[in-house]
CSV table of C-alpha atoms in Angstrom, one decimal:
chain,number,residue,atom,x,y,z
A,1,MET,CA,-18.1,26.3,-58.6
A,2,ASN,CA,-20.2,24.1,-56.1
A,3,LEU,CA,-19.7,20.6,-56.9
A,4,ASP,CA,-23.0,19.5,-55.3
A,5,ASP,CA,-24.8,21.0,-58.1
A,6,TYR,CA,-23.2,18.4,-60.3
A,7,LEU,CA,-23.6,15.3,-58.1
A,8,VAL,CA,-24.7,12.3,-60.0
A,9,PRO,CA,-28.0,11.0,-58.4
A,10,GLY,CA,-27.5,7.7,-56.7
A,11,THR,CA,-23.9,8.5,-55.7
A,12,SER,CA,-22.2,10.2,-52.8
A,13,SER,CA,-19.2,11.6,-54.7
A,14,THR,CA,-19.3,11.3,-58.5
A,15,TYR,CA,-19.8,14.7,-60.4
A,16,TYR,CA,-20.9,15.4,-64.0
A,17,ILE,CA,-20.1,18.8,-65.3
A,18,PRO,CA,-21.5,19.4,-68.9
A,19,GLU,CA,-20.0,22.2,-71.0
A,20,PHE,CA,-16.7,22.2,-69.0
A,21,VAL,CA,-14.9,23.8,-71.8
A,22,THR,CA,-16.5,25.8,-74.8
A,23,GLU,CA,-17.0,24.5,-78.5
A,24,ASP,CA,-14.0,26.8,-79.5
A,25,GLU,CA,-11.9,25.5,-76.7
A,26,GLU,CA,-12.7,21.9,-77.7
A,27,GLU,CA,-11.7,22.6,-81.3
A,28,TYR,CA,-8.5,24.2,-80.4
A,29,LEU,CA,-7.5,21.3,-77.9
A,30,ILE,CA,-8.2,18.7,-80.6
A,31,ARG,CA,-6.3,20.8,-83.1
A,32,LYS,CA,-3.2,20.9,-80.8
A,33,LYS,CA,-3.6,17.1,-80.2
A,34,LYS,CA,-3.4,16.3,-84.0
A,35,LEU,CA,-0.6,18.6,-84.4
A,36,ARG,CA,1.4,16.6,-81.7
A,37,ASN,CA,0.5,13.3,-83.4
A,38,ARG,CA,2.5,14.6,-86.4
A,39,GLY,CA,5.5,15.6,-84.2
A,40,GLY,CA,4.6,19.2,-84.0
A,41,GLY,CA,6.0,21.1,-81.0
A,42,GLY,CA,8.7,18.5,-80.2
A,43,TRP,CA,6.6,16.5,-77.9
A,44,PRO,CA,7.1,12.8,-78.1
A,45,THR,CA,4.0,11.1,-79.6
A,46,ALA,CA,2.7,7.5,-79.2
A,47,GLY,CA,0.1,6.9,-81.8
A,48,MET,CA,-3.4,7.1,-80.4
A,49,LEU,CA,-2.1,7.8,-76.8
A,50,GLN,CA,-0.2,10.9,-75.4
A,51,ILE,CA,0.9,11.5,-71.9
A,52,TRP,CA,1.7,14.9,-70.6
A,53,GLY,CA,3.3,15.8,-67.2
A,54,LYS,CA,5.7,12.8,-67.1
A,55,ALA,CA,8.6,11.4,-69.1
A,56,PRO,CA,7.5,8.4,-71.3
A,57,VAL,CA,10.1,6.0,-69.9
A,58,ARG,CA,9.2,2.5,-71.2
A,59,GLY,CA,5.8,3.8,-71.4
A,60,ASP,CA,5.1,3.8,-67.8
A,61,LEU,CA,5.8,5.2,-64.4
A,62,THR,CA,9.1,4.3,-62.7
A,63,ALA,CA,9.1,0.9,-61.0
A,64,LYS,CA,8.5,2.6,-57.7
A,65,LYS,CA,5.4,4.5,-59.3
A,66,THR,CA,7.1,7.8,-59.1
A,67,LEU,CA,6.6,10.4,-61.6
A,68,ILE,CA,9.4,12.0,-63.5
A,69,PRO,CA,8.0,15.5,-64.1
A,70,GLN,CA,7.9,17.4,-67.3
A,71,ASP,CA,6.2,20.7,-68.0
A,72,MET,CA,2.5,20.5,-69.2
A,73,PRO,CA,1.8,21.8,-72.6
A,74,SER,CA,0.7,25.4,-72.4
A,75,PHE,CA,-2.8,24.4,-74.0
A,76,VAL,CA,-3.8,22.6,-70.8
A,77,SER,CA,-2.1,25.1,-68.5
A,78,THR,CA,-2.6,28.5,-69.9
A,79,TYR,CA,-5.3,28.5,-72.6
A,80,PRO,CA,-7.7,26.8,-72.1
A,81,ASP,CA,-6.6,26.6,-68.6
A,82,VAL,CA,-7.8,23.0,-68.1
A,83,ILE,CA,-5.7,22.3,-65.1
A,84,GLY,CA,-6.6,25.4,-63.2
A,85,ARG,CA,-10.3,24.8,-63.8
A,86,ILE,CA,-10.1,21.3,-62.6
A,87,ARG,CA,-8.2,22.7,-59.5
A,88,ASP,CA,-11.0,25.2,-58.8
A,89,THR,CA,-13.6,22.5,-58.6
A,90,GLY,CA,-12.0,21.5,-55.3
A,91,ALA,CA,-11.9,17.9,-56.2
A,92,PHE,CA,-8.2,17.5,-55.8
A,93,MET,CA,-8.0,19.7,-52.6
A,94,ALA,CA,-6.8,16.9,-50.6
A,95,SER,CA,-4.2,15.5,-53.1
A,96,ALA,CA,-0.6,16.0,-52.6
A,97,HIS,CA,-0.3,18.8,-55.3
A,98,GLY,CA,-3.9,20.2,-55.0
A,99,GLN,CA,-4.4,19.7,-58.8
A,100,PRO,CA,-3.6,17.0,-61.5
A,101,ASN,CA,0.0,16.7,-62.5
A,102,HIS,CA,-0.4,13.9,-65.2
A,103,ILE,CA,-2.7,13.8,-68.2
A,104,ILE,CA,-3.2,11.0,-70.6
A,105,MET,CA,-5.1,11.8,-73.8
A,106,ASN,CA,-6.6,8.8,-75.6
A,107,GLU,CA,-8.2,8.7,-79.1
A,108,TYR,CA,-11.3,6.5,-79.4
A,109,ALA,CA,-12.7,5.9,-83.0
A,110,PRO,CA,-16.2,4.3,-83.3
A,111,GLY,CA,-16.2,0.8,-82.2
A,112,GLN,CA,-13.2,1.1,-79.9
A,113,GLY,CA,-13.3,1.0,-76.2
A,114,ILE,CA,-11.4,0.0,-73.2
A,115,MET,CA,-11.8,-3.1,-70.9
A,116,PRO,CA,-12.8,-2.8,-67.4
A,117,HIS,CA,-9.8,-1.8,-65.2
A,118,GLU,CA,-8.4,0.0,-62.3
A,119,ASP,CA,-6.0,2.8,-62.3
A,120,GLY,CA,-4.0,1.7,-59.5
A,121,PRO,CA,-2.4,3.1,-56.4
A,122,ALA,CA,0.2,5.5,-57.8
A,123,TYR,CA,-2.6,8.2,-58.1
A,124,HIS,CA,-4.5,10.2,-55.4
A,125,PRO,CA,-7.9,8.4,-55.6
A,126,VAL,CA,-9.6,11.3,-57.7
A,127,VAL,CA,-9.7,11.2,-61.5
A,128,ALA,CA,-11.1,13.9,-63.7
A,129,THR,CA,-11.9,12.8,-67.3
A,130,LEU,CA,-12.6,15.6,-70.0
A,131,SER,CA,-14.4,14.3,-73.3
A,132,LEU,CA,-13.9,15.9,-76.4
A,133,GLY,CA,-15.3,15.5,-80.1
A,134,ALA,CA,-18.0,12.9,-79.4
A,135,HIS,CA,-19.9,11.2,-76.6
A,136,THR,CA,-19.6,7.9,-75.0
A,137,VAL,CA,-21.1,5.7,-72.4
A,138,PHE,CA,-18.9,5.0,-69.3
A,139,HIS,CA,-19.5,2.0,-67.2
A,140,TYR,CA,-18.5,1.3,-63.6
A,141,TYR,CA,-18.3,-2.4,-62.4
A,142,GLN,CA,-17.7,-4.1,-59.2
A,143,TYR,CA,-16.0,-7.4,-58.6
A,144,ALA,CA,-18.3,-10.3,-58.5
A,145,SER,CA,-18.9,-11.6,-54.8
A,146,ASP,CA,-17.7,-15.0,-53.9
A,147,GLU,CA,-20.7,-15.4,-51.8
A,148,ARG,CA,-23.1,-14.5,-54.5
A,149,PRO,CA,-25.0,-17.4,-55.8
A,150,ASP,CA,-24.9,-18.2,-59.5
A,151,SER,CA,-28.1,-17.4,-61.3
A,152,PRO,CA,-29.2,-19.0,-64.5
A,153,ASN,CA,-30.6,-15.6,-65.5
A,154,ARG,CA,-27.3,-13.8,-65.4
A,155,ASP,CA,-24.3,-14.1,-67.6
A,156,PRO,CA,-21.2,-15.6,-65.9
A,157,PRO,CA,-18.9,-12.9,-64.4
A,158,SER,CA,-16.2,-11.8,-66.7
A,159,GLN,CA,-12.4,-12.0,-66.0
A,160,ILE,CA,-10.2,-8.9,-65.8
A,161,PRO,CA,-7.8,-8.9,-68.7
A,162,THR,CA,-4.2,-8.5,-68.4
A,163,LYS,CA,-2.3,-5.9,-70.5
A,164,ASP,CA,-1.2,-8.7,-72.9
A,165,ALA,CA,-4.8,-9.8,-73.4
A,166,THR,CA,-5.9,-6.4,-74.7
A,167,PRO,CA,-7.7,-7.2,-78.1
A,168,PRO,CA,-7.1,-5.2,-81.1
A,169,GLY,CA,-9.2,-2.0,-81.1
A,170,ALA,CA,-9.0,-1.7,-77.3
A,171,VAL,CA,-7.1,1.3,-75.9
A,172,ALA,CA,-4.3,0.1,-73.6
A,173,THR,CA,-4.7,0.1,-69.9
A,174,ALA,CA,-3.9,3.4,-68.2
A,175,MET,CA,-0.4,4.0,-67.3
A,176,GLY,CA,0.6,2.8,-63.8
A,177,GLY,CA,-2.6,1.0,-63.6
A,178,THR,CA,-3.4,-2.5,-62.3
A,179,SER,CA,-4.2,-4.5,-65.4
A,180,GLY,CA,-5.3,-7.6,-64.1
A,181,THR,CA,-5.6,-9.9,-61.0
A,182,GLY,CA,-8.0,-12.6,-62.6
A,183,ARG,CA,-10.7,-11.7,-60.2
A,184,PRO,CA,-14.2,-12.0,-61.8
A,185,ILE,CA,-16.2,-9.0,-62.5
A,186,ASP,CA,-20.0,-8.7,-62.2
A,187,PRO,CA,-21.0,-8.0,-65.9
A,188,THR,CA,-23.9,-5.6,-64.9
A,189,PRO,CA,-22.6,-2.1,-64.4
A,190,VAL,CA,-23.2,-0.5,-60.9
A,191,LEU,CA,-23.3,2.8,-62.6
A,192,SER,CA,-23.5,4.1,-66.3
A,193,LEU,CA,-23.0,7.7,-67.3
A,194,LEU,CA,-23.4,9.3,-70.9
A,195,LEU,CA,-20.4,11.5,-71.2
A,196,GLU,CA,-21.1,14.3,-73.7
A,197,PRO,CA,-18.5,16.2,-75.7
A,198,ARG,CA,-17.0,18.9,-73.7
A,199,SER,CA,-18.1,17.5,-70.4
A,200,LEU,CA,-16.1,16.6,-67.2
A,201,VAL,CA,-16.7,13.6,-65.0
A,202,ILE,CA,-15.0,13.4,-61.6
A,203,THR,CA,-14.8,9.8,-60.0
A,204,THR,CA,-13.8,9.7,-56.3
A,205,ALA,CA,-14.1,7.6,-53.2
A,206,ALA,CA,-15.2,4.0,-53.5
A,207,LEU,CA,-16.0,4.1,-57.4
A,208,TYR,CA,-12.2,4.9,-57.6
A,209,THR,CA,-10.7,2.7,-55.1
A,210,SER,CA,-12.6,-0.4,-55.2
A,211,HIS,CA,-14.5,-0.5,-58.7
A,212,LEU,CA,-13.6,-0.8,-62.3
A,213,HIS,CA,-14.4,1.3,-65.3
A,214,GLY,CA,-14.7,0.7,-68.9
A,215,ILE,CA,-16.1,1.5,-72.4
A,216,ASP,CA,-18.0,-1.0,-74.6
A,217,GLU,CA,-16.6,-1.6,-78.1
A,218,VAL,CA,-19.6,-0.4,-80.1
A,219,THR,CA,-20.3,1.9,-83.0
A,220,GLU,CA,-23.6,3.2,-81.5
A,221,ASP,CA,-25.4,3.6,-78.1
A,222,SER,CA,-29.1,2.5,-78.1
A,223,PHE,CA,-31.5,3.7,-75.2
A,224,ALA,CA,-34.4,1.8,-76.4
A,225,PRO,CA,-36.0,-0.7,-74.1
A,226,GLY,CA,-33.8,-3.8,-74.5
A,227,GLY,CA,-31.1,-1.8,-76.1
A,228,ARG,CA,-29.2,-1.6,-72.8
A,229,SER,CA,-27.8,-4.5,-70.5
A,230,PRO,CA,-30.2,-5.7,-67.8
A,231,GLY,CA,-30.5,-3.4,-64.9
A,232,GLU,CA,-28.5,-0.5,-66.7
A,233,LYS,CA,-29.7,2.9,-66.7
A,234,ILE,CA,-28.1,6.4,-67.5
A,235,ALA,CA,-27.7,7.9,-64.0
A,236,ASN,CA,-26.7,11.4,-65.1
A,237,ALA,CA,-29.8,11.8,-67.5
A,238,GLY,CA,-31.0,14.8,-65.5
A,239,LEU,CA,-27.7,16.6,-65.9
A,240,LEU,CA,-27.3,16.2,-69.6
A,241,HIS,CA,-27.0,19.4,-71.6
A,242,GLY,CA,-27.3,18.5,-75.3
A,243,GLN,CA,-30.8,18.4,-76.9
A,244,ALA,CA,-29.7,15.1,-78.9
A,245,GLU,CA,-28.4,13.4,-75.9
A,246,ARG,CA,-31.4,14.4,-73.6
A,247,THR,CA,-33.9,13.1,-76.4
A,248,ALA,CA,-32.0,9.9,-77.0
A,249,VAL,CA,-32.0,8.9,-73.4
A,250,GLY,CA,-35.5,10.2,-72.5
A,251,ASP,CA,-37.3,8.9,-75.7
A,252,GLY,CA,-35.3,5.5,-76.2
A,253,GLY,CA,-33.3,6.7,-79.2
A,254,THR,CA,-29.9,6.0,-80.7
A,255,LEU,CA,-26.6,8.0,-80.7
A,256,GLU,CA,-23.8,7.1,-83.1
A,257,ARG,CA,-20.5,7.2,-81.8
A,258,GLY,CA,-17.9,9.6,-83.4
A,259,LEU,CA,-14.1,10.2,-82.9
A,260,ARG,CA,-13.8,10.9,-79.2
A,261,TYR,CA,-10.7,12.3,-77.4
A,262,SER,CA,-10.4,11.8,-73.7
A,263,LEU,CA,-8.1,13.7,-71.2
A,264,THR,CA,-7.7,11.8,-68.0
A,265,CYS,CA,-6.4,13.9,-65.4
A,266,ARG,CA,-4.8,12.5,-62.1
A,267,ASP,CA,-2.3,13.6,-59.4
A,268,VAL,CA,0.7,11.2,-59.0
A,269,GLU,CA,1.5,11.7,-55.4
A,270,LYS,CA,5.2,10.7,-55.6
A,271,VAL,CA,7.4,12.9,-57.7
A,272,THR,CA,11.1,12.5,-58.2
A,273,ALA,CA,13.1,15.8,-57.3
A,274,ALA,CA,15.6,15.1,-60.3
A,275,GLY,CA,12.9,16.0,-62.9
A,276,GLY,CA,14.2,17.1,-66.2
A,277,ALA,CA,17.8,16.2,-65.6
A,278,LEU,CA,16.7,12.6,-65.1
A,279,PHE,CA,14.5,12.7,-68.1
A,280,ARG,CA,17.3,13.8,-70.3
A,281,LYS,CA,19.6,11.2,-68.8
A,282,LEU,CA,17.2,8.5,-69.5
A,283,ARG,CA,16.8,9.6,-73.2
A,284,GLY,CA,20.5,9.7,-73.7
């Protein structure tokens, strides 16, 4: 796979790959996720959020941002080999392990989203996000410049929320992430992507290290004139695969949100050598 074929226009190192998994593989992954929600397979569950590749110690990495490793479920390492496919893109070539070793699976119902946030320094500065079940619109934001003069035509900058400030309906900030410094955010996204079901988006470089990302809490996405924030456009419009998505973006239509699952895949660079033994000790 040549990542340059999937480069998002206007960026230097953000990639959008439609149909990264097949419809049958998507259905299989969602079915496995639902089974684990019911406690099947003996894997610890946490409601809407599941974490693979690490032990869920107090719901976070260790205090030193070190991963306590656990085996990945076979349905992301064997069939379908999501980890291997992401490795083969070459996006994680420079990371400590050459591929993701940590996956967070979130569930988003229509009307749910996640506030703008950073993922934090525990991870290699590359993240691959696989969308399943339904679409969403993914926004990247920058911090407001202290030198930028206030304009009466623009909304005042938002504030980065802390974890405790996450409102009902919002999915919790990513594990190990920085959840808030109080720095103001420019409310106009610097980049917006329509993520189709079965697509993979790879974020690297400055959009990972110095920007924030989030999802609006809406039940539908309107692409009609005036239906988006000022200055916002869908940067990956030319890479979209689905007819409904291309038509909505091209003709100014509307897409209703459905139940979406996301697999956020990253490489935690520091891994404890104790592994499973430490995990068993912490669990008692």
